[in-house]
mmCIF file of C-alpha atoms in Angstrom:
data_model
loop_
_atom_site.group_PDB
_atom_site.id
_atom_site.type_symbol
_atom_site.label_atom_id
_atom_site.label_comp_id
_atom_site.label_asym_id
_atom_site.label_seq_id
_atom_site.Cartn_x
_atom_site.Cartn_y
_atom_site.Cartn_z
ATOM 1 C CA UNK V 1 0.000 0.000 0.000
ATOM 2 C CA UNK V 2 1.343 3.400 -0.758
ATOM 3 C CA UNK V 3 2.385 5.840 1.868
ATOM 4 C CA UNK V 4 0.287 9.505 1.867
ATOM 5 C CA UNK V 5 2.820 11.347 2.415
ATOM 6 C CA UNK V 6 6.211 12.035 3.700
ATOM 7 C CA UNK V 7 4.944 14.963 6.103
ATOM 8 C CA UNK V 8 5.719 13.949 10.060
ATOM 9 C CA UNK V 9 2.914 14.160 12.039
ATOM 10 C CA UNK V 10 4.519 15.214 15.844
ATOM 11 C CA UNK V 11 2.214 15.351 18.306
ATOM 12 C CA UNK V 12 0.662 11.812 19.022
ATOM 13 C CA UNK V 13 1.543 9.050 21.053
ATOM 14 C CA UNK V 14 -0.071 5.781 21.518
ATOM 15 C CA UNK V 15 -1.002 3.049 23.777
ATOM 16 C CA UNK V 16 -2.012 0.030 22.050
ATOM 17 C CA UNK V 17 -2.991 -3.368 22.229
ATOM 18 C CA UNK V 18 -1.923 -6.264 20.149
ATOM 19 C CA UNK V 19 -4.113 -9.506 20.233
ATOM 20 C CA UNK V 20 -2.788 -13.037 19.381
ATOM 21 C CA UNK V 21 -4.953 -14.234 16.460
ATOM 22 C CA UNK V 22 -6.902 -16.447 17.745
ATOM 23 C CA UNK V 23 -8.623 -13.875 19.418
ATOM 24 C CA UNK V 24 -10.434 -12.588 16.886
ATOM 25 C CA UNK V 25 -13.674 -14.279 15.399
ATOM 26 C CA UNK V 26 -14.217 -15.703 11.830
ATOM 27 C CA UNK V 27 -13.810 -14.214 8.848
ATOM 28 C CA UNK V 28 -12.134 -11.076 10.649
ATOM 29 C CA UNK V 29 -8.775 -13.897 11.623
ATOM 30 C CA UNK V 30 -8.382 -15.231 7.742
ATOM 31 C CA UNK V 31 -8.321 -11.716 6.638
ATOM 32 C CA UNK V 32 -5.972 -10.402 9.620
ATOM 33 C CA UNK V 33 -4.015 -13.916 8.554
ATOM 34 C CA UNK V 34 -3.786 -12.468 4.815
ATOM 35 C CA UNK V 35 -3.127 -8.990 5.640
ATOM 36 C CA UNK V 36 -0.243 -9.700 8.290
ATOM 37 C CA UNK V 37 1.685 -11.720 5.156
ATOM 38 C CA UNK V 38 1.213 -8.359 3.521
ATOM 39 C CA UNK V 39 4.837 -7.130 2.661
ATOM 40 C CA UNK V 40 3.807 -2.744 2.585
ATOM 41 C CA UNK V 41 1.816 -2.191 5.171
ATOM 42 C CA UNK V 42 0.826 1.525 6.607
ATOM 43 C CA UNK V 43 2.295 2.865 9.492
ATOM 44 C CA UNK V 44 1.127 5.219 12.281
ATOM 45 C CA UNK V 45 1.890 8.007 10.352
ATOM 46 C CA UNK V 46 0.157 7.060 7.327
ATOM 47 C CA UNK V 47 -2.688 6.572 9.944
ATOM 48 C CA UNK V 48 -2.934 9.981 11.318
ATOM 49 C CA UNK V 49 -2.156 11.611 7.990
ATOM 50 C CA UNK V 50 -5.316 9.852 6.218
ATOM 51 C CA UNK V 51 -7.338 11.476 9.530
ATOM 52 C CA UNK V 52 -6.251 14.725 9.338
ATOM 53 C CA UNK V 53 -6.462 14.700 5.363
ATOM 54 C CA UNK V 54 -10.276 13.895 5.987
ATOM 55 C CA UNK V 55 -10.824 17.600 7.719
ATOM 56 C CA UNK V 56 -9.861 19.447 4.459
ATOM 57 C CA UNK V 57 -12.773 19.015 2.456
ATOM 58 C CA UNK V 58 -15.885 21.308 2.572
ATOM 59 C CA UNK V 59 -17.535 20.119 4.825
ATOM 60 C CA UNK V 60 -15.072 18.069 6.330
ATOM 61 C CA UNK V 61 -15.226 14.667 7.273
ATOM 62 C CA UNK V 62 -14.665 14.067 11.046
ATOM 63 C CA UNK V 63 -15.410 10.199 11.257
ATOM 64 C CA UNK V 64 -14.262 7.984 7.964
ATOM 65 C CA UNK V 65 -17.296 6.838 6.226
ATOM 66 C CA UNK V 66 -16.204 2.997 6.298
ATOM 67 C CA UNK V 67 -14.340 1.284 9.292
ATOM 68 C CA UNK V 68 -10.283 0.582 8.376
ATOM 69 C CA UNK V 69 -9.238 -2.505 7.561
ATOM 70 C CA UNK V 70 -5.628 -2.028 8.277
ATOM 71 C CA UNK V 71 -3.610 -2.934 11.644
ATOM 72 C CA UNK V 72 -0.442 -2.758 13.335
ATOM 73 C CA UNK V 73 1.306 -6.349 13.140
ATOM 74 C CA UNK V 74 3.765 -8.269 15.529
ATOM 75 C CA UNK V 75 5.108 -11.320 16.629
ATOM 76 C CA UNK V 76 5.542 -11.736 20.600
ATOM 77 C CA UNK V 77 6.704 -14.997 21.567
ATOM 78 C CA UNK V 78 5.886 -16.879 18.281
ATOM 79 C CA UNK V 79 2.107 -16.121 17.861
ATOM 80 C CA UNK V 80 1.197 -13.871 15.586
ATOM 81 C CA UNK V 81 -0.915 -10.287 16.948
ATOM 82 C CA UNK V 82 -2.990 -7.896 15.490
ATOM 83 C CA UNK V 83 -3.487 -4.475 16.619
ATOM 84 C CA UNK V 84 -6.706 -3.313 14.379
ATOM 85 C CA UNK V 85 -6.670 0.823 13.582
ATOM 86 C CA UNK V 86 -10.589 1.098 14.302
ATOM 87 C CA UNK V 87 -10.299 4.491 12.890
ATOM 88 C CA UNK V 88 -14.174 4.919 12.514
ATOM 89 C CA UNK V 89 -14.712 3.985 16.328
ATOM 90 C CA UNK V 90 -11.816 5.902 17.000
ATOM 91 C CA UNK V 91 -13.149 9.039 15.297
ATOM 92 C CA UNK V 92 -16.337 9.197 16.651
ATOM 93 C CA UNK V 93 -14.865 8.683 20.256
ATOM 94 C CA UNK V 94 -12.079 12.039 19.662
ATOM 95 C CA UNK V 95 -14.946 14.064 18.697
ATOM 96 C CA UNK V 96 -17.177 13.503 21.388
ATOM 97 C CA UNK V 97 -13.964 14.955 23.711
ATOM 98 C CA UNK V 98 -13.326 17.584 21.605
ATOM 99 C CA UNK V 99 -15.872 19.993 23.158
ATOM 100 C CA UNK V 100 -13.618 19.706 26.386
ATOM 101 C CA UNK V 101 -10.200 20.193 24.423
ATOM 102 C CA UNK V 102 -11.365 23.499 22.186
ATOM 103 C CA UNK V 103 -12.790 26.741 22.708
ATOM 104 C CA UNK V 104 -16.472 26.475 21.306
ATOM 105 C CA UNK V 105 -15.470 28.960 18.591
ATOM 106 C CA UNK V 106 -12.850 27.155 17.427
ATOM 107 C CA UNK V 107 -14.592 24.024 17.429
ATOM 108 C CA UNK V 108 -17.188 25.133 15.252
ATOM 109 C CA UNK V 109 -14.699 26.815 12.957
ATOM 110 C CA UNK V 110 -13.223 23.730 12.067
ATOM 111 C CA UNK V 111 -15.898 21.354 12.922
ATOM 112 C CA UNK V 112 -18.994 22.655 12.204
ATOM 113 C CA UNK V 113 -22.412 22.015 14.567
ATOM 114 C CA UNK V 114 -24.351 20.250 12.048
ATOM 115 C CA UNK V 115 -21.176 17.943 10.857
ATOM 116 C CA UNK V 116 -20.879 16.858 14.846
ATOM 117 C CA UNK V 117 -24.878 16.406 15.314
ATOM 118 C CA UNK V 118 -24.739 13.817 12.270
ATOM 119 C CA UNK V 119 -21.363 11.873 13.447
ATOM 120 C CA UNK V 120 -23.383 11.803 16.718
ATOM 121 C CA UNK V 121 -26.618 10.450 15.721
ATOM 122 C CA UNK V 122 -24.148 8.325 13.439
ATOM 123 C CA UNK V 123 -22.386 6.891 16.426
ATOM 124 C CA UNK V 124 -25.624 6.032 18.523
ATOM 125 C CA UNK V 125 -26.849 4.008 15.266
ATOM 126 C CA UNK V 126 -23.827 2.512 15.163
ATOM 127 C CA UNK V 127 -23.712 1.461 18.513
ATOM 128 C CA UNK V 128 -26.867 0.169 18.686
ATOM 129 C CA UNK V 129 -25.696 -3.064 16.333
ATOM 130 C CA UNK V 130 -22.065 -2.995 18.460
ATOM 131 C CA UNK V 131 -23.143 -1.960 22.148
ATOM 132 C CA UNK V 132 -19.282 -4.188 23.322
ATOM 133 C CA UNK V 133 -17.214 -2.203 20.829
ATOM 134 C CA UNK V 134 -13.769 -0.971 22.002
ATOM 135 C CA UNK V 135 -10.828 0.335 20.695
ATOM 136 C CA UNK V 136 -7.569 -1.171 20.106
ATOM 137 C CA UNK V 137 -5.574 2.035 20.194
ATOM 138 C CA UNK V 138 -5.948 5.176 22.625
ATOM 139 C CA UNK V 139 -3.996 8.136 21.916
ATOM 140 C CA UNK V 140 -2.784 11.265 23.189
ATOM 141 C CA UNK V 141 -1.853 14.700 21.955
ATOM 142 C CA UNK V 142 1.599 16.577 23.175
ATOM 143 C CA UNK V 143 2.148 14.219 26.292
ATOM 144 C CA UNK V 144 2.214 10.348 27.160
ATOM 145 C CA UNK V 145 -0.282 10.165 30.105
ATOM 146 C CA UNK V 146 1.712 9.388 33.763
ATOM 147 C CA UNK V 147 -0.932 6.454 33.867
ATOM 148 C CA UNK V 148 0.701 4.691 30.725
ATOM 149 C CA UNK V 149 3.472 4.571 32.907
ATOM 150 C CA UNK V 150 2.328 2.328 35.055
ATOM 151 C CA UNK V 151 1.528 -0.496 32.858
ATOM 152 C CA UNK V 152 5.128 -0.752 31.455
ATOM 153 C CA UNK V 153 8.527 -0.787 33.117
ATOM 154 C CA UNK V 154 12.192 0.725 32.818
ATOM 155 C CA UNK V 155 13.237 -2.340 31.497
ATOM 156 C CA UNK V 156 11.537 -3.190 28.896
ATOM 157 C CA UNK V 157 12.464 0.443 27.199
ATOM 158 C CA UNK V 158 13.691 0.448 23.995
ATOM 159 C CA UNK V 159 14.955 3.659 22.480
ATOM 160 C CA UNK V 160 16.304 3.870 18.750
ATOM 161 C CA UNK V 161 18.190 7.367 17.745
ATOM 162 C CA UNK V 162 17.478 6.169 13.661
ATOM 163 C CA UNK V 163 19.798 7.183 10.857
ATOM 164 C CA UNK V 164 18.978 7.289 7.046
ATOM 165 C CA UNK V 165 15.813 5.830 5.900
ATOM 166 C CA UNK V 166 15.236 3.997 9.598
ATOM 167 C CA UNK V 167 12.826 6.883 12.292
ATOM 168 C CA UNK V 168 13.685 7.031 15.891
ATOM 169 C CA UNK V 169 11.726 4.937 18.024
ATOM 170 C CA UNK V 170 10.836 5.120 21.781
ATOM 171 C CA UNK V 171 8.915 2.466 22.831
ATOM 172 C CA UNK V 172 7.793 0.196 25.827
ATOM 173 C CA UNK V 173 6.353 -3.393 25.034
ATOM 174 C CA UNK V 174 4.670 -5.645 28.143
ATOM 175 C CA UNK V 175 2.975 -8.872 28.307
ATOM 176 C CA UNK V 176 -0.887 -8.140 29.108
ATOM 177 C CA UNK V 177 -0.465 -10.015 31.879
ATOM 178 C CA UNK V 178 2.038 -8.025 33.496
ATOM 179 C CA UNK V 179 0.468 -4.515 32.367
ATOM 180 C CA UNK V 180 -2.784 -5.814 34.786
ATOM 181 C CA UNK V 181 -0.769 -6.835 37.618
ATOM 182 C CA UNK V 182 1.025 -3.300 37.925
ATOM 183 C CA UNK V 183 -2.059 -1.412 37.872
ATOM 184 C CA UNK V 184 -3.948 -3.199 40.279
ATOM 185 C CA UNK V 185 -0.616 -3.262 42.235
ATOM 186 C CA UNK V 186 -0.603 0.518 41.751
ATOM 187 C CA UNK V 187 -4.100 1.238 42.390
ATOM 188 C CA UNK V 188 -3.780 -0.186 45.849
ATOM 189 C CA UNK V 189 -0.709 1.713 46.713
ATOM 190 C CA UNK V 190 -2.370 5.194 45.263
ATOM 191 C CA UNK V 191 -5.613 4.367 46.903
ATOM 192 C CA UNK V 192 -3.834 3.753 50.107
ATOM 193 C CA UNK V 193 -1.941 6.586 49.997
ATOM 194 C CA UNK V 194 -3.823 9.324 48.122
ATOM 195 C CA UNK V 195 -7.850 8.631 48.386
ATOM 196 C CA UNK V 196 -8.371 10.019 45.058
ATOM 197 C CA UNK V 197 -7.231 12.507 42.478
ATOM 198 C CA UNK V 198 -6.823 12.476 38.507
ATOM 199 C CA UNK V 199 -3.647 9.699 38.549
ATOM 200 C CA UNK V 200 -6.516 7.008 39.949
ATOM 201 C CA UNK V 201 -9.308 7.744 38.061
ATOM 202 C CA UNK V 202 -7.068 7.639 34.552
ATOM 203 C CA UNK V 203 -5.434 4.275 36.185
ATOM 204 C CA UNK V 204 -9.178 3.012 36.776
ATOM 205 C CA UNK V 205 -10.075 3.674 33.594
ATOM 206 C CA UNK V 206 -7.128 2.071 31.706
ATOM 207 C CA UNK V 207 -7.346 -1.041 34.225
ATOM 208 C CA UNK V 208 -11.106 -1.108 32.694
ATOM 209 C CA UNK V 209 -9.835 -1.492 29.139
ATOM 210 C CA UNK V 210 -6.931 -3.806 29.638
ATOM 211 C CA UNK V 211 -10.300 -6.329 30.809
ATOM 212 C CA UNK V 212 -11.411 -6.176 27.603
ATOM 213 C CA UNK V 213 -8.285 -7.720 25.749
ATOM 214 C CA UNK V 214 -7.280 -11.791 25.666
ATOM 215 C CA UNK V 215 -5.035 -12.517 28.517
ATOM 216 C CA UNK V 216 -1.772 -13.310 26.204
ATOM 217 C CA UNK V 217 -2.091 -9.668 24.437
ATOM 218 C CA UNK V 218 0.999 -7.295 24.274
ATOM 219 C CA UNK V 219 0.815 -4.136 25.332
ATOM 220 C CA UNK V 220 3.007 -1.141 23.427
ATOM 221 C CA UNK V 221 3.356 2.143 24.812
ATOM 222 C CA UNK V 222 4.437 4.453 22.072
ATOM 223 C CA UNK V 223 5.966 7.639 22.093
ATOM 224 C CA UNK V 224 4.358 7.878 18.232
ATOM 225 C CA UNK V 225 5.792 11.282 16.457
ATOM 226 C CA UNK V 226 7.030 13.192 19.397
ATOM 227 C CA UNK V 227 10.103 11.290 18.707
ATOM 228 C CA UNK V 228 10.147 13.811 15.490
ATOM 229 C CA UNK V 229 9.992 17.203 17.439
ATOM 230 C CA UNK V 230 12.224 15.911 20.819
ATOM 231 C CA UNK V 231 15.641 16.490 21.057
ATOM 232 C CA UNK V 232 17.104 13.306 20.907
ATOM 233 C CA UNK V 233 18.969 13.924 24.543
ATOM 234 C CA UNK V 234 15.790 14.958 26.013
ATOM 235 C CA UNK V 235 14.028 10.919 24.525
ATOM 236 C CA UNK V 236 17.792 9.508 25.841
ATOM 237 C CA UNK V 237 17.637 10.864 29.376
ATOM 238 C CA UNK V 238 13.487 9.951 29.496
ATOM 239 C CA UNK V 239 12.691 7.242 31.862
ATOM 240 C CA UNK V 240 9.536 8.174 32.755
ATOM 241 C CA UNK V 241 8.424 4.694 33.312
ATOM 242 C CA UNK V 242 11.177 4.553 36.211
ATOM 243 C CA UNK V 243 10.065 7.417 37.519
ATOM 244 C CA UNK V 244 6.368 6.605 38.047
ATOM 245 C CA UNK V 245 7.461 3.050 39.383
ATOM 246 C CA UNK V 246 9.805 5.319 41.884
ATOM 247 C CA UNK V 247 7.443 7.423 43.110
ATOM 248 C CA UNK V 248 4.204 4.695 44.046
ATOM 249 C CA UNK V 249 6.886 2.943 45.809
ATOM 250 C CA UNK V 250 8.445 5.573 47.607
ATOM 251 C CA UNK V 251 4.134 5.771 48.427
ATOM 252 C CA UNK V 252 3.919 2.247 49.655
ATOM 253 C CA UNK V 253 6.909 2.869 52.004
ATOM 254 C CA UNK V 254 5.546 5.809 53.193
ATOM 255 C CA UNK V 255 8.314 8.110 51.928
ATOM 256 C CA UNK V 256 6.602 11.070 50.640
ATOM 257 C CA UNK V 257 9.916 12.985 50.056
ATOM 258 C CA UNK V 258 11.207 10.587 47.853
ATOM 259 C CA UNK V 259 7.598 10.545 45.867
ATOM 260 C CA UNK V 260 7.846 14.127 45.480
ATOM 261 C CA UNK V 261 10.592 14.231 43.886
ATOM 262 C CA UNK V 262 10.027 11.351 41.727
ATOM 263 C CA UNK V 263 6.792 13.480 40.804
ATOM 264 C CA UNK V 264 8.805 16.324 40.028
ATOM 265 C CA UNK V 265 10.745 15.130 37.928
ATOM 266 C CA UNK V 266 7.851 13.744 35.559
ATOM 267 C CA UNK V 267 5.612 17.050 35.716
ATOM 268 C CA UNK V 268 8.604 19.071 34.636
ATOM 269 C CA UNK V 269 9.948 16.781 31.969
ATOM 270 C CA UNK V 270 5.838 16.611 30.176
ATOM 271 C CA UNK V 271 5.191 20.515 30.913
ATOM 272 C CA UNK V 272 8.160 21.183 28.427
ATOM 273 C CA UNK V 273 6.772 18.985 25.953
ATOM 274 C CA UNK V 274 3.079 20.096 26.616
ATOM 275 C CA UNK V 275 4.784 23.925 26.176
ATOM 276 C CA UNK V 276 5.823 22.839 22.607
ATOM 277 C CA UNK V 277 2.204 22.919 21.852
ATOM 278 C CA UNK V 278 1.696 26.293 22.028
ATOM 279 C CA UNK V 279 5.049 26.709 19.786
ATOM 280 C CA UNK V 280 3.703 25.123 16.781
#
């Protein structure tokens, strides 16, 4: 499949989930067994790019009109997995936060009220035929949420600087099985510690959709194209994922120095890439 274009995309990164094959029901497997043998297939980028390529029309197109049939592919310890794009569930899902991201003017500038109304009314028909749909893929604009975080560890970071043709790469990859124990693991410590507050509820909520996913699953926390707009010794001195793991244990030992400053660290290192935002 062709690429859309060479233009980087910067701002997204990703938390995904990659299911073994057998997960998936009949016919959806054979073709996911014929696309993975597949020797072009689209990356992230292409992804976004086909999305944001769908708001230039008049009006524009918030929510593709047919569901993708691309995914991300991988192999984790000899079974095949499948990471479907979803982009139609996907879309509909981004717009309905939208509201709480953009000024209403804006919004409607770019997004007009009727073209949201139908993608709506679109989305509860749709639903109505898949009431247990859920996304594959959640993503996140000018940050990695501390909550991703938890689910991955220091260890299994992988950081590539790329050169020529190859893209850097800053990745974490976990068995689903170890991504759940974490965050219940965390959970307790947080709930222990802290009551309540934003870092739960997100944790709660990602715990939620981790549920939803066959047991031998990989999960891939991707730092997606801010890898493009980073300096590269800002992505070689990020170990964010150390840092959250730092801090809830400093919590479980009662050491709320040592938590602070593992906080610290994290909310200055994202407010400098959240301030990039506002650059571009």
């Amino acid at each position: 499949m062709p690429k859309v274009s060479s233009v980087i995309v910067p701002y997204a990164s990703y938390l995904r989930v990659y299911e073994p094959l057998a997960a998936f029901p009949e016919p959806e497997r054979s073709h996911w067994a014929r696309y993975a043998r597949s020797p072009d297939r689209p990356s992230y980028q292409d992804e976004l790019r086909r999305s944001l390529g769908d708001l230039l029309p008049t009006p524009p197109v918030p929510v593709p009109v047919h569901e993708s049939s691309d995914a991300f592919v991988t192999e984790f310890d000899g079974v095949l997995c499948v990471c479907p794009w979803r982009t139609r569930l996907r879309g509909w899902q981004a717009l309905g936060e939208l509201a709480q991201e953009l000024p209403a003017s804006v919004l409607d500038a770019v997004l007009p009220p009727v073209v949201r109304r139908q993608a709506a009314q679109d989305y509860e028909r749709w639903l109505e035929g898949n009431p247990d749909a859920r996304p594959w893929i959640r993503t996140a604009t000018w940050q990695v949420p501390l909550n991703w975080f938890v689910l991955v560890s220091d260890a299994e970071r992988r950081y590539d600087k790329g050169s020529g043709e190859i893209p850097p790469m800053l990745r974490y990859r976990t068995p689903m099985v170890q991504a759940r124990r974490r965050t219940a693991r965390a959970l307790r410590t947080l709930k222990d510690a802290i009551d309540e507050g934003p870092l739960i509820d997100g944790l709660v909520d990602v715990g939620r959709w981790l549920e939803e996913f066959h047991p031998r699953s990989l999960v891939e926390l991707d730092y997606g194209g801010l890898v493009h707009v980073l300096p590269a010794a800002d992505l070689d001195g990020d170990h964010s994922a150390a840092d959250v793991a730092e801090g809830i244990e400093a919590l479980r030992l009662g050491d709320g120095v040592a938590a602070g400053e593992a906080y610290g660290r994290l909310v200055e290192r994202w407010r400098a890439v959240r301030d990039r935002r506002s650059a571009n």
